[in-house]
Short mmCIF file of C-alpha atoms in Angstrom, two decimals:
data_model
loop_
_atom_site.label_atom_id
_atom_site.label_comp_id
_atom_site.label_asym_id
_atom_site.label_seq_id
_atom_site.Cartn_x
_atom_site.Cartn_y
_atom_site.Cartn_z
CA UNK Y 1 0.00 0.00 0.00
CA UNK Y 2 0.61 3.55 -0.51
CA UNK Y 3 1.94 6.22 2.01
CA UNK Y 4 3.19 9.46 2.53
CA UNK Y 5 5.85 10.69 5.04
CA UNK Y 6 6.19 14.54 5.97
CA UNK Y 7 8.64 15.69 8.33
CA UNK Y 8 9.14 17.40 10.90
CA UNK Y 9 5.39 17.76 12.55
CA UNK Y 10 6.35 20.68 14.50
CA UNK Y 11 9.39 23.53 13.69
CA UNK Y 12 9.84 26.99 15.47
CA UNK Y 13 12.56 28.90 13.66
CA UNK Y 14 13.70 32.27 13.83
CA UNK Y 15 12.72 35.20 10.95
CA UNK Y 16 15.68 34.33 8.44
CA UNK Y 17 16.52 31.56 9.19
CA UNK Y 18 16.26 28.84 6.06
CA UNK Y 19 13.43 26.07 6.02
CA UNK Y 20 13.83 22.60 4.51
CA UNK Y 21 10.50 20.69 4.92
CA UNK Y 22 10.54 16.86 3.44
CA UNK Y 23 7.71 15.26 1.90
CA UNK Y 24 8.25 11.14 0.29
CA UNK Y 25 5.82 8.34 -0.86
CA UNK Y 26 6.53 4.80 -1.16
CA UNK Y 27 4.56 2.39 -3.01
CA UNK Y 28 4.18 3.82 -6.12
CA UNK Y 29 5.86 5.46 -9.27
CA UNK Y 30 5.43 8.78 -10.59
CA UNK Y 31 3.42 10.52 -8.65
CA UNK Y 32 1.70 13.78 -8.44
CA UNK Y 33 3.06 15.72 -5.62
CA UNK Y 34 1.67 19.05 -4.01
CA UNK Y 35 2.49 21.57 -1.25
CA UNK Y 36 -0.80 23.39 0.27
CA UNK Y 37 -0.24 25.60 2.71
CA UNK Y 38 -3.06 25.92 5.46
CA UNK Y 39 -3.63 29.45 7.99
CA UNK Y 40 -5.46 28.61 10.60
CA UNK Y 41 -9.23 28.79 10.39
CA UNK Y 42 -8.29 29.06 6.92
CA UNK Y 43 -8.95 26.90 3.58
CA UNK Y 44 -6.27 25.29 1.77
CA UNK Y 45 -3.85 27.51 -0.29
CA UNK Y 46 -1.73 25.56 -2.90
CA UNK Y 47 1.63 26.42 -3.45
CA UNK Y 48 3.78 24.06 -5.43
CA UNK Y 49 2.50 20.96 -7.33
CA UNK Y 50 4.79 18.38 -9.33
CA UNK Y 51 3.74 15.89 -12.27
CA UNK Y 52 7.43 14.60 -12.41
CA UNK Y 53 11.22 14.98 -12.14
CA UNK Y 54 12.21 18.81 -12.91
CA UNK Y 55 8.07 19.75 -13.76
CA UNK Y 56 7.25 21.74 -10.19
CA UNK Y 57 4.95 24.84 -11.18
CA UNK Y 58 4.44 27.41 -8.76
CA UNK Y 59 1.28 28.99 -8.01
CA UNK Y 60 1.96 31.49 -5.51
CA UNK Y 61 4.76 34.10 -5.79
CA UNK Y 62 6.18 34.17 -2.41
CA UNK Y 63 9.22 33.47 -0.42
CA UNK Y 64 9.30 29.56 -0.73
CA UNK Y 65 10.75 27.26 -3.68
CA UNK Y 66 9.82 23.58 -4.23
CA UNK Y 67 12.57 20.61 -5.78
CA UNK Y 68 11.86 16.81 -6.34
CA UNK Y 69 15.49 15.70 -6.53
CA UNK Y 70 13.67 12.16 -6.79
CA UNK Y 71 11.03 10.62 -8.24
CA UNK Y 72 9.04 9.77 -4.55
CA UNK Y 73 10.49 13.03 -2.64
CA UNK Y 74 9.50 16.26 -2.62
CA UNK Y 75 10.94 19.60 -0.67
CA UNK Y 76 9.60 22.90 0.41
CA UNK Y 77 12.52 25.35 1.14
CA UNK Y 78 13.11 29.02 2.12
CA UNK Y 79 16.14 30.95 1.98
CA UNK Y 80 15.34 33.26 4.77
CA UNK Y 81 11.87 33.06 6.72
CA UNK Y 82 9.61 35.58 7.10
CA UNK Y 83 6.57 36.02 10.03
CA UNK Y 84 4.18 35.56 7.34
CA UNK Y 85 6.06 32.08 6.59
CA UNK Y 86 4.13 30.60 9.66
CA UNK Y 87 1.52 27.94 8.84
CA UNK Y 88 0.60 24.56 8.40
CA UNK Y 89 1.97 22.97 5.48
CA UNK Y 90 0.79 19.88 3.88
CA UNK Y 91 2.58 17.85 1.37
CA UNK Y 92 0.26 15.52 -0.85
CA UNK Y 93 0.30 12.90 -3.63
CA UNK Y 94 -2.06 11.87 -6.21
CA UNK Y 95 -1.71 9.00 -8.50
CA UNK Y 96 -3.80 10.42 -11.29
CA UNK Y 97 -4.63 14.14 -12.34
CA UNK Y 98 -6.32 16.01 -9.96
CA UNK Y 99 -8.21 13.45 -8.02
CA UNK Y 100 -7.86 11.49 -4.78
CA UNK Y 101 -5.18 13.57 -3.67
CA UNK Y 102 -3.67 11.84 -0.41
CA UNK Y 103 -1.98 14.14 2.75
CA UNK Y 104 0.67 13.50 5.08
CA UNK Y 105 0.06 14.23 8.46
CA UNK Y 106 1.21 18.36 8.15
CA UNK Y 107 4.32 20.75 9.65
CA UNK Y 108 3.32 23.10 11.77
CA UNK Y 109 5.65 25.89 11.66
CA UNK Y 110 6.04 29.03 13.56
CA UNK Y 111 8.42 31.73 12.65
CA UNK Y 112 9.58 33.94 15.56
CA UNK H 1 -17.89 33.65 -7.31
CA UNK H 2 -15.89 31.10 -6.28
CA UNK H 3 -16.19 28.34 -7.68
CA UNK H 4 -17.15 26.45 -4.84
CA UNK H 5 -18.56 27.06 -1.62
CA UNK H 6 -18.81 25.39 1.90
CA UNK H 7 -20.29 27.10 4.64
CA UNK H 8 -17.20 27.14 7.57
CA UNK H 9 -19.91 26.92 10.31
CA UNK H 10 -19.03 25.62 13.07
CA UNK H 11 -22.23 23.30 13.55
CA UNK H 12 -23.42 22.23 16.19
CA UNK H 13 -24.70 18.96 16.98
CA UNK H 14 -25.80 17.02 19.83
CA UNK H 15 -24.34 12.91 19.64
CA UNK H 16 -27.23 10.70 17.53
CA UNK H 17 -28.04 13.65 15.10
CA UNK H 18 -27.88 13.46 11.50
CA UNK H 19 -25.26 15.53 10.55
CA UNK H 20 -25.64 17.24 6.55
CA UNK H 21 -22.43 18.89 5.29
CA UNK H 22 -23.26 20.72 2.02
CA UNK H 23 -20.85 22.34 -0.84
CA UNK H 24 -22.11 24.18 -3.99
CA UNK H 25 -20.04 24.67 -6.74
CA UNK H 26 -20.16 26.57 -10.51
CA UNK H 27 -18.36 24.60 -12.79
CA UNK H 28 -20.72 21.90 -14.53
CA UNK H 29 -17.66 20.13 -15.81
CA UNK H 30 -16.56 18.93 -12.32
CA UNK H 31 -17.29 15.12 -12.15
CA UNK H 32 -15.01 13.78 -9.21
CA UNK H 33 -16.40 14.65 -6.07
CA UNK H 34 -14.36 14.21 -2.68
CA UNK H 35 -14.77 14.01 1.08
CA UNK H 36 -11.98 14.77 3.47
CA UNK H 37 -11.77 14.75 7.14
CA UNK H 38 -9.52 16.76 8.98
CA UNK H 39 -8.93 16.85 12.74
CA UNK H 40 -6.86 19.51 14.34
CA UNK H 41 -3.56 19.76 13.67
CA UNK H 42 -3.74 16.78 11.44
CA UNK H 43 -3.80 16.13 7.51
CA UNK H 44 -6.92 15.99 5.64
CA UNK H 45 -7.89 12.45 5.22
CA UNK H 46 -10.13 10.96 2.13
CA UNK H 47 -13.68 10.08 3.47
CA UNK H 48 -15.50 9.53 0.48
CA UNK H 49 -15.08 9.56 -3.25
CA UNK H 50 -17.46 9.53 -6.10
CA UNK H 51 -17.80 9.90 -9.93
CA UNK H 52 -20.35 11.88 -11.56
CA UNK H 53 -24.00 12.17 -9.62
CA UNK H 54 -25.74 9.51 -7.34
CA UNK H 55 -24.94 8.24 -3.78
CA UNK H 56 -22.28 6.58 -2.51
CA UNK H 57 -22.77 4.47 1.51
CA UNK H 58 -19.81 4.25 3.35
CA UNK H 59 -21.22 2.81 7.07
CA UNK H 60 -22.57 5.93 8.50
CA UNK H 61 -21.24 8.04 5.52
CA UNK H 62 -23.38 9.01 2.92
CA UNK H 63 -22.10 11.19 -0.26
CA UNK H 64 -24.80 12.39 -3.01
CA UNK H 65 -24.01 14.31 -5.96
CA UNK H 66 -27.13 17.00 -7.37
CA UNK H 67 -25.10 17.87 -10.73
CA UNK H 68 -28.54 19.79 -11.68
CA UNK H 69 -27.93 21.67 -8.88
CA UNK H 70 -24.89 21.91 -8.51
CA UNK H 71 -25.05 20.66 -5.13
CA UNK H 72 -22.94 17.50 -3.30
CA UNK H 73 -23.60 16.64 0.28
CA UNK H 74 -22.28 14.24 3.31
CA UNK H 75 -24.84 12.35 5.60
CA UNK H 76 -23.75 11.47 8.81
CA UNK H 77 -25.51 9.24 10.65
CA UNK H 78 -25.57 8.53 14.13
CA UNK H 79 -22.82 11.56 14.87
CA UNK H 80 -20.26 10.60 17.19
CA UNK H 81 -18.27 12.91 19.63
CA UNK H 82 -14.97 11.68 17.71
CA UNK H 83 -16.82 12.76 14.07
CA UNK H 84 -15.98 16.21 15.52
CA UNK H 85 -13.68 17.76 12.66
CA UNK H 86 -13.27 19.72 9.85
CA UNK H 87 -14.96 18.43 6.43
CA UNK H 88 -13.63 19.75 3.46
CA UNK H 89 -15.36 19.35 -0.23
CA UNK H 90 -13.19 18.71 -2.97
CA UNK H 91 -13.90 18.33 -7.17
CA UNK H 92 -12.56 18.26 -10.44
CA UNK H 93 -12.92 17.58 -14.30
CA UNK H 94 -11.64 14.13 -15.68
CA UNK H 95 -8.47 14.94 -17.76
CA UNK H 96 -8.81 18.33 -16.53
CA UNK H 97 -6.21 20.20 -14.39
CA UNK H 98 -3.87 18.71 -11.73
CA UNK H 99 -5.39 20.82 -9.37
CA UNK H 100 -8.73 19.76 -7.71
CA UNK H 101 -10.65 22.72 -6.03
CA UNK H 102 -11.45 22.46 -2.42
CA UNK H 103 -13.84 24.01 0.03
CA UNK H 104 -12.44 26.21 2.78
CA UNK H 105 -13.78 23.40 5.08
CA UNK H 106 -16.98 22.75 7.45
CA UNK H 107 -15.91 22.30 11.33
CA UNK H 108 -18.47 20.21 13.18
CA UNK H 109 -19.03 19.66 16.69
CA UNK H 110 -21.16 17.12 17.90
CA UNK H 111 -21.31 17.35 21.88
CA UNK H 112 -22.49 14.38 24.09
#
């Protein structure tokens, strides 16, 4: 069977500091990968999504980049962090287009 | 307009009640309809999925699909103290984008 791993659940890092947040699936090939971001009380913002190796599309400009340096594994980084940075971020995979998109369990991250 | 919408409540609910969660949405070309749950600090997880209109039974989960309305809806039955969560509505068009659309989310409370 299928599942997704997202480290760590919880990070508190300082304003400008960098952010690496890991996402990977196992049991399957190929899949579609995602990074929503969630504000509390809020709905679900998308901000990266991946259909492959090198094929990440961005839909929000902001302060984060997305890489899938493998076919299963996908990472949210930041450079510097800012207070607005702070959030709950989801990493998901689908194994078709656009449907049945599966979570991991979330990052909670505060930026001080 | 957006393109769909999900009253973010909360509601209410005493433990036994029928529970009816309710999105609307615009696009007529939508045909996959999904169900998360999310509990606090968690990751949405995939209640129900269905294709096109009708009902799907899942236990005490019921999903229907009104595509002349424009209208999908979750039937709880039975509510339990632990059904207390967010619900989020998701959709999207077969072959369509990547991307499905979600609801901001529905929290429910159901009290004993």
């Amino acid at each position: 069977s299928q599942t997704i791993h997202q480290w760590p659940a919880t990070l508190v890092q300082p304003v400008g500091s960098p952010l690496s947040l890991e996402c990977t699936v196992e049991g399957t090939s190929n899949p579609n990968l995602y990074w929503y971001r969630q504000a509390a009380g809020r709905g679900l913002q998308l901000l990266f999504y991946s259909i492959g190796i090198d094929q990440i599309s961005s839909e929000v400009p902001q302060n984060l980049s997305a890489s899938r340096p493998q076919d299963r594994q996908f990472i949210l980084s930041s450079k510097k962090l800012l207070l607005s940075d702070s959030g709950f971020y989801l990493c998901a995979w689908s194994p078709t287009r656009g449907e049945k998109l599966f979570f991991g369990s979330g990052t909670q991250l505060s930026v001080l | 307009q957006k393109e769909v919408e999900q009253d973010p409540g909360p509601l209410s609910v005493p433990e036994g009640a029928i529970v009816s969660l309710n999105c609307t949405y615009s696009n007529s070309a939508f045909q996959y309809f999904m169900w998360y749950r999310q509990y606090s600090r968690k990751g949405p997880e995939l209640l129900m999925y269905t294709y096109s209109s009708g009902n799907k039974e899942d236990g005490r989960f019921t999903a229907q699909v009104d595509k002349s309305s424009k209208y999908i809806s979750l039937f709880i039955r039975d509510s339990q103290p632990s059904d207390s969560a967010t619900y989020l509505c998701a959709m999207s068009v077969p072959g369509g984008s990547y991307i499905p659309t979600f609801g901001r989310g529905t929290s429910l409370i159901v009290h004993p």
